[in-house]
Amino acid sequence: MAALLADCVEVRNTDSKKGRGLFAKSHIQKDQVIFKEAPLVSCQFAWNEFYKYTACEHCLRSLEPAEAMARRLTENPCLVLPHPECCGVRQDLIVNCPNCGMIYCSVECYQSAIEKYHKCLCIGSSRDDTDHPINKVIESWRNIHYPPESANIMLLLKMIAMVKQSDDPMPLLNDFSRFVQTTVNEEEQAIHKLLSHQEHLELMRSLVTESMYDDKVKQWFTGDGFRSMFALMGTNQQGIGSSSISVWVKNCEKLPLPGEEKQQLDQFIDQLYEDLEKVSDTFLNCEGVGLYKAQSSCNHSCAPNAEIQFLNENHTLSLVALEDIEPEQEVCISYLDACEIDRSRHTRQKILKENYLFTCNCPKCISQADDEDVTSEDEDDDDDEDMEES
């Protein structure tokens, strides 16, 4: 863990409820990148990949040229993006696995995948064979876990493959064991959020066992062991997103353009995002999940002093300070998205309990403890009624 963290923070035990936490050792300035971290394992969402959001199989970097992605997501085949030089996709560096055709952003990513897990997961010419055991796992997962996606069984398959390929799996198993374990009741809740019916869990267990069984982790394939791994995966994974369009936009913003041309480009980008939202709603990114050792020590607050960003446009996350953080102060992120964090205390508590299995006692929630226990939807309905009466 220490190798992943900057000198300005450290992991400490907090209390029996929160477990570990991340604390500042020295002053951290607003907007400072506290640390960067690549995941132990990551994968793209199954439906995201199925709908042709092209990403590097290893690092999840978006590999579809910005203009092609914009045309697909706006359903406008004639769309032309100005300043094509701002597209960050390096097609000359893209490589495919010579056996199965899996796509990688670089030779380095391909080699890293081969060394860690891809030898076990490469199915060669059977990639389009629906009867191959691994393809049956993925297809069955898609049939029981629809968008908006929050997990992918491939994460567990990669974990198993990493253990299979390792000459000394103990350090890896120790890393996986660091993630928060849940009680039997909490496992039930976590699994219910990912799968609507209990029989789906047994289906996935049998398919994963058929395709990936290994004595090194035989406990993962038992009924109880699979439940625990599934719950661990569901409650600890961090969302990942990348987009060649967003890279193009960021690079356009850096262009030294004269005032009128800059204004025209800004208007074009604003219109582009309106068109994207009309057609594709919020599904604009190559999306997936990963397990991160250091990030997993960050506790939640509804008034966070740091946030996760993906500044490298791949699966490497950056923890960035939202405000000045003083020594001994806990560094907290929000597990809620930008819309959820501004909702009522009762709604925030409900979302956190359903998805992360805890009751939040952050300063913001404590200060709002006397607020009426209504959801944000109830508040919106009351506002609508008041407007109709007036």
mmCIF file of C-alpha atoms in Angstrom:
data_model
loop_
_atom_site.group_PDB
_atom_site.id
_atom_site.type_symbol
_atom_site.label_atom_id
_atom_site.label_comp_id
_atom_site.label_asym_id
_atom_site.label_seq_id
_atom_site.Cartn_x
_atom_site.Cartn_y
_atom_site.Cartn_z
ATOM 1 C CA MET A 1 0.000 0.000 0.000
ATOM 2 C CA ALA A 2 2.724 2.472 0.911
ATOM 3 C CA ALA A 3 4.199 2.357 -2.591
ATOM 4 C CA LEU A 4 0.899 3.554 -4.014
ATOM 5 C CA LEU A 5 0.442 6.519 -1.698
ATOM 6 C CA ALA A 6 2.066 9.922 -1.745
ATOM 7 C CA ASP A 7 4.059 11.062 1.294
ATOM 8 C CA CYS A 8 1.231 13.434 2.228
ATOM 9 C CA VAL A 9 -1.289 10.695 3.189
ATOM 10 C CA GLU A 10 -1.441 7.399 5.040
ATOM 11 C CA VAL A 11 -3.977 4.659 5.753
ATOM 12 C CA ARG A 12 -5.068 4.278 9.367
ATOM 13 C CA ASN A 13 -7.630 2.257 11.236
ATOM 14 C CA THR A 14 -10.569 4.451 12.266
ATOM 15 C CA ASP A 15 -13.376 2.713 14.145
ATOM 16 C CA SER A 16 -15.167 -0.627 14.052
ATOM 17 C CA LYS A 17 -17.823 0.678 11.676
ATOM 18 C CA LYS A 18 -15.681 2.500 9.123
ATOM 19 C CA GLY A 19 -12.585 0.306 9.390
ATOM 20 C CA ARG A 20 -9.727 1.994 7.545
ATOM 21 C CA GLY A 21 -9.490 5.580 6.406
ATOM 22 C CA LEU A 22 -7.113 7.827 4.492
ATOM 23 C CA PHE A 23 -5.570 10.683 6.494
ATOM 24 C CA ALA A 24 -3.420 13.666 5.581
ATOM 25 C CA LYS A 25 0.126 13.671 6.990
ATOM 26 C CA SER A 26 0.889 17.161 5.729
ATOM 27 C CA HIS A 27 -0.926 20.119 4.209
ATOM 28 C CA ILE A 28 -2.654 19.330 0.906
ATOM 29 C CA GLN A 29 -3.609 22.184 -1.376
ATOM 30 C CA LYS A 30 -6.866 22.507 -3.275
ATOM 31 C CA ASP A 31 -6.639 20.896 -6.761
ATOM 32 C CA GLN A 32 -3.529 18.930 -5.744
ATOM 33 C CA VAL A 33 -3.332 15.380 -7.106
ATOM 34 C CA ILE A 34 -2.893 13.405 -3.898
ATOM 35 C CA PHE A 35 -1.977 10.169 -5.675
ATOM 36 C CA LYS A 36 -2.486 8.259 -8.900
ATOM 37 C CA GLU A 37 -3.284 4.563 -8.955
ATOM 38 C CA ALA A 38 -3.795 1.819 -11.521
ATOM 39 C CA PRO A 39 -6.267 -0.899 -10.508
ATOM 40 C CA LEU A 40 -5.433 -4.430 -9.477
ATOM 41 C CA VAL A 41 -7.953 -5.483 -12.122
ATOM 42 C CA SER A 42 -10.435 -3.718 -14.375
ATOM 43 C CA CYS A 43 -12.836 -4.470 -17.215
ATOM 44 C CA GLN A 44 -15.293 -2.788 -19.550
ATOM 45 C CA PHE A 45 -19.023 -3.224 -19.027
ATOM 46 C CA ALA A 46 -20.496 -6.057 -21.108
ATOM 47 C CA TRP A 47 -23.294 -4.087 -22.798
ATOM 48 C CA ASN A 48 -21.005 -1.085 -23.243
ATOM 49 C CA GLU A 49 -18.647 -3.276 -25.261
ATOM 50 C CA PHE A 50 -21.547 -4.951 -27.099
ATOM 51 C CA TYR A 51 -22.816 -1.547 -28.280
ATOM 52 C CA LYS A 52 -19.402 -0.861 -29.857
ATOM 53 C CA TYR A 53 -17.879 1.523 -27.331
ATOM 54 C CA THR A 54 -14.347 0.585 -28.386
ATOM 55 C CA ALA A 55 -11.839 0.570 -25.539
ATOM 56 C CA CYS A 56 -8.450 -0.943 -24.788
ATOM 57 C CA GLU A 57 -9.139 -4.322 -23.201
ATOM 58 C CA HIS A 58 -6.491 -3.663 -20.560
ATOM 59 C CA CYS A 59 -6.581 0.038 -19.619
ATOM 60 C CA LEU A 60 -10.060 0.991 -20.948
ATOM 61 C CA ARG A 61 -8.730 3.933 -22.992
ATOM 62 C CA SER A 62 -11.299 4.989 -25.606
ATOM 63 C CA LEU A 63 -10.015 3.885 -29.026
ATOM 64 C CA GLU A 64 -12.771 5.036 -31.378
ATOM 65 C CA PRO A 65 -11.714 8.235 -33.193
ATOM 66 C CA ALA A 66 -13.591 11.236 -31.819
ATOM 67 C CA GLU A 67 -15.374 12.008 -35.083
ATOM 68 C CA ALA A 68 -16.475 8.390 -35.581
ATOM 69 C CA MET A 69 -17.705 8.233 -31.986
ATOM 70 C CA ALA A 70 -19.597 11.519 -32.364
ATOM 71 C CA ARG A 71 -21.210 10.317 -35.596
ATOM 72 C CA ARG A 72 -22.324 7.067 -33.985
ATOM 73 C CA LEU A 73 -23.697 8.638 -30.815
ATOM 74 C CA THR A 74 -25.516 11.474 -32.616
ATOM 75 C CA GLU A 75 -26.649 9.152 -35.424
ATOM 76 C CA ASN A 76 -25.353 11.759 -37.851
ATOM 77 C CA PRO A 77 -23.032 10.080 -40.405
ATOM 78 C CA CYS A 78 -22.222 13.448 -42.017
ATOM 79 C CA LEU A 79 -20.952 15.127 -38.846
ATOM 80 C CA VAL A 80 -17.496 16.636 -39.203
ATOM 81 C CA LEU A 81 -15.484 17.672 -36.142
ATOM 82 C CA PRO A 82 -13.214 20.683 -36.665
ATOM 83 C CA HIS A 83 -9.571 20.459 -35.631
ATOM 84 C CA PRO A 84 -9.123 16.710 -36.201
ATOM 85 C CA GLU A 85 -5.573 17.087 -34.884
ATOM 86 C CA CYS A 86 -7.128 17.359 -31.397
ATOM 87 C CA CYS A 87 -8.271 13.737 -31.464
ATOM 88 C CA GLY A 88 -6.122 11.838 -28.983
ATOM 89 C CA VAL A 89 -6.589 8.362 -30.477
ATOM 90 C CA ARG A 90 -3.275 7.029 -31.805
ATOM 91 C CA GLN A 91 -4.448 4.460 -34.325
ATOM 92 C CA ASP A 92 -0.844 3.761 -35.341
ATOM 93 C CA LEU A 93 -0.189 2.387 -31.839
ATOM 94 C CA ILE A 94 -3.262 0.133 -31.600
ATOM 95 C CA VAL A 95 -2.547 -3.608 -31.626
ATOM 96 C CA ASN A 96 -4.715 -6.708 -31.626
ATOM 97 C CA CYS A 97 -4.100 -10.024 -29.948
ATOM 98 C CA PRO A 98 -2.952 -12.219 -32.882
ATOM 99 C CA ASN A 99 -4.985 -15.146 -31.544
ATOM 100 C CA CYS A 100 -8.367 -13.702 -30.543
ATOM 101 C CA GLY A 101 -8.275 -10.187 -32.016
ATOM 102 C CA MET A 102 -8.802 -8.404 -28.694
ATOM 103 C CA ILE A 103 -7.882 -4.730 -29.084
ATOM 104 C CA TYR A 104 -5.228 -2.854 -27.096
ATOM 105 C CA CYS A 105 -4.113 0.784 -27.207
ATOM 106 C CA SER A 106 -0.430 -0.169 -27.312
ATOM 107 C CA VAL A 107 2.058 -3.004 -27.292
ATOM 108 C CA GLU A 108 2.708 -2.203 -23.623
ATOM 109 C CA CYS A 109 -0.946 -2.770 -22.673
ATOM 110 C CA TYR A 110 -1.086 -5.987 -24.676
ATOM 111 C CA GLN A 111 2.063 -7.305 -23.020
ATOM 112 C CA SER A 112 0.783 -6.354 -19.573
ATOM 113 C CA ALA A 113 -2.503 -8.171 -20.242
ATOM 114 C CA ILE A 114 -0.647 -11.274 -21.462
ATOM 115 C CA GLU A 115 1.587 -11.300 -18.392
ATOM 116 C CA LYS A 116 -1.289 -10.837 -15.919
ATOM 117 C CA TYR A 117 -4.380 -12.689 -17.200
ATOM 118 C CA HIS A 118 -4.926 -12.826 -20.974
ATOM 119 C CA LYS A 119 -3.188 -16.158 -21.505
ATOM 120 C CA CYS A 120 -6.019 -17.791 -19.560
ATOM 121 C CA LEU A 121 -8.791 -15.710 -21.120
ATOM 122 C CA CYS A 122 -7.636 -15.727 -24.746
ATOM 123 C CA ILE A 123 -10.041 -18.010 -26.614
ATOM 124 C CA GLY A 124 -8.405 -17.695 -30.039
ATOM 125 C CA SER A 125 -10.642 -18.378 -33.002
ATOM 126 C CA SER A 126 -13.536 -19.230 -30.649
ATOM 127 C CA ARG A 127 -14.183 -15.548 -29.929
ATOM 128 C CA ASP A 128 -17.412 -15.668 -31.981
ATOM 129 C CA ASP A 129 -18.364 -19.175 -30.823
ATOM 130 C CA THR A 130 -21.418 -18.756 -28.571
ATOM 131 C CA ASP A 131 -20.877 -22.254 -27.141
ATOM 132 C CA HIS A 132 -17.411 -21.486 -25.763
ATOM 133 C CA PRO A 133 -17.614 -21.575 -21.918
ATOM 134 C CA ILE A 134 -16.281 -18.026 -21.463
ATOM 135 C CA ASN A 135 -18.636 -16.637 -24.108
ATOM 136 C CA LYS A 136 -21.526 -18.404 -22.362
ATOM 137 C CA VAL A 137 -20.592 -16.620 -19.116
ATOM 138 C CA ILE A 138 -20.573 -13.208 -20.827
ATOM 139 C CA GLU A 139 -23.784 -13.808 -22.798
ATOM 140 C CA SER A 140 -25.613 -15.091 -19.716
ATOM 141 C CA TRP A 141 -24.418 -12.071 -17.734
ATOM 142 C CA ARG A 142 -25.759 -9.686 -20.386
ATOM 143 C CA ASN A 143 -29.108 -11.472 -20.296
ATOM 144 C CA ILE A 144 -29.539 -10.890 -16.558
ATOM 145 C CA HIS A 145 -27.766 -7.545 -16.015
ATOM 146 C CA TYR A 146 -29.092 -4.801 -18.263
ATOM 147 C CA PRO A 147 -28.071 -1.124 -18.640
ATOM 148 C CA PRO A 148 -27.542 1.097 -16.774
ATOM 149 C CA GLU A 149 -24.680 -1.217 -15.834
ATOM 150 C CA SER A 150 -23.033 -1.325 -12.432
ATOM 151 C CA ALA A 151 -20.844 -4.448 -12.674
ATOM 152 C CA ASN A 152 -19.432 -7.090 -14.989
ATOM 153 C CA ILE A 153 -18.779 -10.747 -14.219
ATOM 154 C CA MET A 154 -15.618 -10.409 -16.335
ATOM 155 C CA LEU A 155 -14.003 -8.689 -13.353
ATOM 156 C CA LEU A 156 -14.223 -11.961 -11.409
ATOM 157 C CA LEU A 157 -13.010 -13.973 -14.402
ATOM 158 C CA LYS A 158 -9.957 -11.731 -14.638
ATOM 159 C CA MET A 159 -9.282 -12.140 -10.912
ATOM 160 C CA ILE A 160 -9.352 -15.916 -11.319
ATOM 161 C CA ALA A 161 -7.146 -15.736 -14.419
ATOM 162 C CA MET A 162 -4.605 -13.584 -12.566
ATOM 163 C CA VAL A 163 -4.348 -16.220 -9.841
ATOM 164 C CA LYS A 164 -4.117 -19.012 -12.423
ATOM 165 C CA GLN A 165 -1.218 -17.314 -14.219
ATOM 166 C CA SER A 166 0.703 -16.331 -11.095
ATOM 167 C CA ASP A 167 3.675 -18.438 -10.002
ATOM 168 C CA ASP A 168 3.189 -17.089 -6.469
ATOM 169 C CA PRO A 169 -0.490 -16.172 -5.994
ATOM 170 C CA MET A 170 -0.306 -15.388 -2.263
ATOM 171 C CA PRO A 171 0.520 -11.653 -2.609
ATOM 172 C CA LEU A 172 -2.343 -11.333 -5.080
ATOM 173 C CA LEU A 173 -4.746 -13.211 -2.803
ATOM 174 C CA ASN A 174 -3.676 -10.991 0.088
ATOM 175 C CA ASP A 175 -4.433 -7.922 -2.045
ATOM 176 C CA PHE A 176 -7.914 -9.208 -2.878
ATOM 177 C CA SER A 177 -8.545 -10.093 0.777
ATOM 178 C CA ARG A 178 -7.951 -6.450 1.795
ATOM 179 C CA PHE A 179 -11.260 -5.400 0.309
ATOM 180 C CA VAL A 180 -14.164 -5.014 2.688
ATOM 181 C CA GLN A 181 -15.878 -8.256 3.560
ATOM 182 C CA THR A 182 -19.615 -8.252 4.243
ATOM 183 C CA THR A 183 -21.985 -10.091 6.563
ATOM 184 C CA VAL A 184 -24.383 -12.714 5.231
ATOM 185 C CA ASN A 185 -27.264 -10.227 5.284
ATOM 186 C CA GLU A 186 -25.178 -7.571 3.543
ATOM 187 C CA GLU A 187 -24.143 -10.119 0.911
ATOM 188 C CA GLU A 188 -27.834 -10.705 0.213
ATOM 189 C CA GLN A 189 -28.386 -6.978 -0.296
ATOM 190 C CA ALA A 190 -25.317 -6.550 -2.502
ATOM 191 C CA ILE A 191 -26.227 -9.518 -4.694
ATOM 192 C CA HIS A 192 -29.837 -8.360 -4.991
ATOM 193 C CA LYS A 193 -28.625 -5.038 -6.427
ATOM 194 C CA LEU A 194 -26.714 -6.874 -9.175
ATOM 195 C CA LEU A 195 -29.088 -9.764 -9.841
ATOM 196 C CA SER A 196 -32.874 -9.661 -9.672
ATOM 197 C CA HIS A 197 -33.284 -13.385 -8.858
ATOM 198 C CA GLN A 198 -31.287 -15.719 -6.616
ATOM 199 C CA GLU A 199 -31.255 -18.480 -9.242
ATOM 200 C CA HIS A 200 -29.152 -16.171 -11.429
ATOM 201 C CA LEU A 201 -26.353 -16.378 -8.866
ATOM 202 C CA GLU A 202 -26.253 -20.168 -9.079
ATOM 203 C CA LEU A 203 -26.322 -19.969 -12.872
ATOM 204 C CA MET A 204 -23.321 -17.652 -12.873
ATOM 205 C CA ARG A 205 -21.490 -19.838 -10.342
ATOM 206 C CA SER A 206 -21.944 -22.954 -12.477
ATOM 207 C CA LEU A 207 -20.872 -21.185 -15.683
ATOM 208 C CA VAL A 208 -17.825 -19.560 -14.057
ATOM 209 C CA THR A 209 -16.849 -22.906 -12.521
ATOM 210 C CA GLU A 210 -17.168 -24.649 -15.893
ATOM 211 C CA SER A 211 -15.008 -22.081 -17.640
ATOM 212 C CA MET A 212 -12.430 -21.068 -15.018
ATOM 213 C CA TYR A 213 -12.159 -23.558 -12.119
ATOM 214 C CA ASP A 214 -8.778 -23.660 -10.384
ATOM 215 C CA ASP A 215 -7.668 -25.429 -7.204
ATOM 216 C CA LYS A 216 -5.661 -22.359 -6.112
ATOM 217 C CA VAL A 217 -8.934 -20.613 -5.329
ATOM 218 C CA LYS A 218 -11.324 -23.549 -5.037
ATOM 219 C CA GLN A 219 -13.072 -21.751 -2.180
ATOM 220 C CA TRP A 220 -14.252 -19.088 -4.633
ATOM 221 C CA PHE A 221 -16.308 -21.682 -6.512
ATOM 222 C CA THR A 222 -18.299 -23.011 -3.549
ATOM 223 C CA GLY A 223 -21.787 -21.644 -2.952
ATOM 224 C CA ASP A 224 -20.746 -19.483 0.015
ATOM 225 C CA GLY A 225 -17.401 -18.514 -1.498
ATOM 226 C CA PHE A 226 -18.925 -17.390 -4.783
ATOM 227 C CA ARG A 227 -21.522 -15.348 -2.921
ATOM 228 C CA SER A 228 -18.781 -13.611 -0.948
ATOM 229 C CA MET A 229 -16.699 -12.875 -4.048
ATOM 230 C CA PHE A 230 -19.761 -11.575 -5.856
ATOM 231 C CA ALA A 231 -20.648 -9.294 -2.939
ATOM 232 C CA LEU A 232 -17.027 -8.129 -2.625
ATOM 233 C CA MET A 233 -17.011 -7.260 -6.304
ATOM 234 C CA GLY A 234 -20.339 -5.445 -6.088
ATOM 235 C CA THR A 235 -19.516 -3.281 -3.074
ATOM 236 C CA ASN A 236 -15.878 -2.364 -3.788
ATOM 237 C CA GLN A 237 -15.613 -1.695 -7.500
ATOM 238 C CA GLN A 238 -14.934 1.840 -8.729
ATOM 239 C CA GLY A 239 -16.570 3.100 -11.910
ATOM 240 C CA ILE A 240 -14.279 4.046 -14.810
ATOM 241 C CA GLY A 241 -15.094 6.164 -17.844
ATOM 242 C CA SER A 242 -13.181 7.352 -20.910
ATOM 243 C CA SER A 243 -14.203 9.112 -24.120
ATOM 244 C CA SER A 244 -12.302 10.137 -27.221
ATOM 245 C CA ILE A 245 -14.851 12.956 -27.614
ATOM 246 C CA SER A 246 -13.974 14.421 -24.209
ATOM 247 C CA VAL A 247 -10.261 14.215 -25.067
ATOM 248 C CA TRP A 248 -10.938 16.049 -28.333
ATOM 249 C CA VAL A 249 -12.889 18.737 -26.436
ATOM 250 C CA LYS A 250 -10.122 19.198 -23.842
ATOM 251 C CA ASN A 251 -7.508 19.523 -26.577
ATOM 252 C CA CYS A 252 -9.698 22.010 -28.459
ATOM 253 C CA GLU A 253 -9.962 24.136 -25.317
ATOM 254 C CA LYS A 254 -6.168 24.461 -25.272
ATOM 255 C CA LEU A 255 -5.970 25.818 -28.828
ATOM 256 C CA PRO A 256 -4.659 29.411 -29.078
ATOM 257 C CA LEU A 257 -7.530 30.670 -31.248
ATOM 258 C CA PRO A 258 -8.599 34.279 -31.905
ATOM 259 C CA GLY A 259 -11.737 35.431 -30.071
ATOM 260 C CA GLU A 260 -14.384 34.940 -32.786
ATOM 261 C CA GLU A 261 -13.037 31.540 -33.853
ATOM 262 C CA LYS A 262 -12.862 30.444 -30.210
ATOM 263 C CA GLN A 263 -16.481 31.493 -29.716
ATOM 264 C CA GLN A 264 -17.601 29.567 -32.795
ATOM 265 C CA LEU A 265 -15.787 26.440 -31.598
ATOM 266 C CA ASP A 266 -17.379 26.740 -28.138
ATOM 267 C CA GLN A 267 -20.820 27.024 -29.749
ATOM 268 C CA PHE A 268 -20.107 23.976 -31.905
ATOM 269 C CA ILE A 269 -19.104 21.959 -28.829
ATOM 270 C CA ASP A 270 -22.189 23.076 -26.888
ATOM 271 C CA GLN A 271 -24.429 22.023 -29.778
ATOM 272 C CA LEU A 272 -22.558 18.723 -30.104
ATOM 273 C CA TYR A 273 -23.261 17.842 -26.465
ATOM 274 C CA GLU A 274 -26.931 18.790 -26.896
ATOM 275 C CA ASP A 275 -27.174 16.455 -29.895
ATOM 276 C CA LEU A 276 -25.339 13.695 -28.037
ATOM 277 C CA GLU A 277 -27.717 13.965 -25.097
ATOM 278 C CA LYS A 278 -30.801 13.892 -27.331
ATOM 279 C CA VAL A 279 -29.764 10.643 -28.994
ATOM 280 C CA SER A 280 -27.601 8.806 -26.467
ATOM 281 C CA ASP A 281 -28.685 10.403 -23.183
ATOM 282 C CA THR A 282 -25.911 9.867 -20.601
ATOM 283 C CA PHE A 283 -24.342 6.854 -22.339
ATOM 284 C CA LEU A 284 -21.430 8.766 -23.840
ATOM 285 C CA ASN A 285 -18.354 6.981 -22.460
ATOM 286 C CA CYS A 286 -16.493 3.726 -22.623
ATOM 287 C CA GLU A 287 -17.478 2.544 -19.150
ATOM 288 C CA GLY A 288 -16.262 -0.147 -16.820
ATOM 289 C CA VAL A 289 -15.129 -0.919 -13.275
ATOM 290 C CA GLY A 290 -11.955 -1.697 -11.356
ATOM 291 C CA LEU A 291 -10.685 -2.685 -7.925
ATOM 292 C CA TYR A 292 -8.207 -0.187 -6.415
ATOM 293 C CA LYS A 293 -6.153 -0.850 -3.282
ATOM 294 C CA ALA A 294 -5.510 2.730 -2.151
ATOM 295 C CA GLN A 295 -8.844 4.175 -3.287
ATOM 296 C CA SER A 296 -10.673 1.460 -1.349
ATOM 297 C CA SER A 297 -9.375 3.062 1.873
ATOM 298 C CA CYS A 298 -11.172 6.344 1.119
ATOM 299 C CA ASN A 299 -14.337 6.672 3.186
ATOM 300 C CA HIS A 300 -17.462 8.477 2.046
ATOM 301 C CA SER A 301 -18.697 11.920 2.998
ATOM 302 C CA CYS A 302 -21.676 13.819 1.603
ATOM 303 C CA ALA A 303 -19.409 16.884 1.871
ATOM 304 C CA PRO A 304 -16.200 15.413 0.401
ATOM 305 C CA ASN A 305 -12.835 17.155 0.425
ATOM 306 C CA ALA A 306 -11.479 15.081 -2.484
ATOM 307 C CA GLU A 307 -12.765 13.370 -5.610
ATOM 308 C CA ILE A 308 -11.798 10.660 -8.079
ATOM 309 C CA GLN A 309 -10.841 11.861 -11.553
ATOM 310 C CA PHE A 310 -9.513 10.002 -14.594
ATOM 311 C CA LEU A 311 -6.984 12.515 -15.859
ATOM 312 C CA ASN A 312 -5.056 9.960 -17.945
ATOM 313 C CA GLU A 313 -8.185 8.972 -19.925
ATOM 314 C CA ASN A 314 -7.664 5.325 -19.006
ATOM 315 C CA HIS A 315 -8.167 3.183 -15.905
ATOM 316 C CA THR A 316 -5.530 5.060 -13.864
ATOM 317 C CA LEU A 317 -7.410 7.136 -11.292
ATOM 318 C CA SER A 318 -6.272 10.351 -9.649
ATOM 319 C CA LEU A 319 -7.387 11.418 -6.183
ATOM 320 C CA VAL A 320 -7.709 15.215 -6.346
ATOM 321 C CA ALA A 321 -8.261 17.614 -3.409
ATOM 322 C CA LEU A 322 -11.433 19.718 -3.652
ATOM 323 C CA GLU A 323 -10.261 22.064 -0.897
ATOM 324 C CA ASP A 324 -7.255 22.620 1.346
ATOM 325 C CA ILE A 325 -6.799 19.623 3.659
ATOM 326 C CA GLU A 326 -4.897 19.995 6.918
ATOM 327 C CA PRO A 327 -2.637 17.420 8.626
ATOM 328 C CA GLU A 328 -4.546 14.706 10.569
ATOM 329 C CA GLN A 329 -7.743 15.466 8.618
ATOM 330 C CA GLU A 330 -9.431 12.478 6.971
ATOM 331 C CA VAL A 331 -9.503 12.538 3.177
ATOM 332 C CA CYS A 332 -13.016 11.602 2.049
ATOM 333 C CA ILE A 333 -14.679 11.186 -1.320
ATOM 334 C CA SER A 334 -18.355 10.915 -2.213
ATOM 335 C CA TYR A 335 -19.743 7.574 -3.331
ATOM 336 C CA LEU A 336 -22.695 9.507 -4.788
ATOM 337 C CA ASP A 337 -22.714 11.114 -8.217
ATOM 338 C CA ALA A 338 -23.026 14.852 -8.833
ATOM 339 C CA CYS A 339 -26.834 14.752 -8.920
ATOM 340 C CA GLU A 340 -27.295 12.469 -5.920
ATOM 341 C CA ILE A 341 -25.052 14.430 -3.552
ATOM 342 C CA ASP A 342 -27.358 17.488 -3.713
ATOM 343 C CA ARG A 343 -30.479 15.523 -2.847
ATOM 344 C CA SER A 344 -32.127 15.342 0.577
ATOM 345 C CA ARG A 345 -30.454 13.597 3.510
ATOM 346 C CA HIS A 346 -33.103 10.870 3.475
ATOM 347 C CA THR A 347 -32.546 10.207 -0.243
ATOM 348 C CA ARG A 348 -28.756 10.129 0.151
ATOM 349 C CA GLN A 349 -29.036 7.717 3.075
ATOM 350 C CA LYS A 350 -31.371 5.487 1.074
ATOM 351 C CA ILE A 351 -29.014 5.346 -1.937
ATOM 352 C CA LEU A 352 -25.960 4.650 0.233
ATOM 353 C CA LYS A 353 -27.734 1.922 2.199
ATOM 354 C CA GLU A 354 -28.986 0.180 -0.937
ATOM 355 C CA ASN A 355 -25.717 0.369 -2.868
ATOM 356 C CA TYR A 356 -22.963 0.455 -0.250
ATOM 357 C CA LEU A 357 -24.660 -1.120 2.775
ATOM 358 C CA PHE A 358 -23.943 1.556 5.391
ATOM 359 C CA THR A 359 -25.647 4.458 7.138
ATOM 360 C CA CYS A 360 -23.782 7.719 6.611
ATOM 361 C CA ASN A 361 -22.853 9.758 9.694
ATOM 362 C CA CYS A 362 -20.774 12.420 7.961
ATOM 363 C CA PRO A 363 -20.940 16.019 9.281
ATOM 364 C CA LYS A 364 -23.429 17.006 6.581
ATOM 365 C CA CYS A 365 -25.815 14.161 7.470
ATOM 366 C CA ILE A 366 -25.481 14.874 11.197
ATOM 367 C CA SER A 367 -26.253 18.556 10.638
ATOM 368 C CA GLN A 368 -29.405 17.566 8.717
ATOM 369 C CA ALA A 369 -30.511 14.911 11.210
ATOM 370 C CA ASP A 370 -33.638 16.870 12.151
ATOM 371 C CA ASP A 371 -34.743 17.310 8.539
ATOM 372 C CA GLU A 372 -38.015 15.664 7.556
ATOM 373 C CA ASP A 373 -37.524 12.090 6.313
ATOM 374 C CA VAL A 374 -38.791 12.531 2.779
ATOM 375 C CA THR A 375 -37.100 11.594 -0.466
ATOM 376 C CA SER A 376 -36.130 14.196 -3.026
ATOM 377 C CA GLU A 377 -38.957 12.879 -5.231
ATOM 378 C CA ASP A 378 -41.438 13.640 -2.435
ATOM 379 C CA GLU A 379 -40.021 17.145 -2.135
ATOM 380 C CA ASP A 380 -40.367 17.658 -5.893
ATOM 381 C CA ASP A 381 -43.985 16.466 -5.762
ATOM 382 C CA ASP A 382 -44.746 18.906 -2.932
ATOM 383 C CA ASP A 383 -43.198 21.749 -4.930
ATOM 384 C CA ASP A 384 -45.316 20.822 -7.961
ATOM 385 C CA GLU A 385 -48.479 20.780 -5.833
ATOM 386 C CA ASP A 386 -47.646 24.188 -4.352
ATOM 387 C CA MET A 387 -47.165 25.631 -7.827
ATOM 388 C CA GLU A 388 -50.502 24.221 -8.995
ATOM 389 C CA GLU A 389 -52.312 25.662 -5.973
ATOM 390 C CA SER A 390 -50.782 29.087 -6.531
#
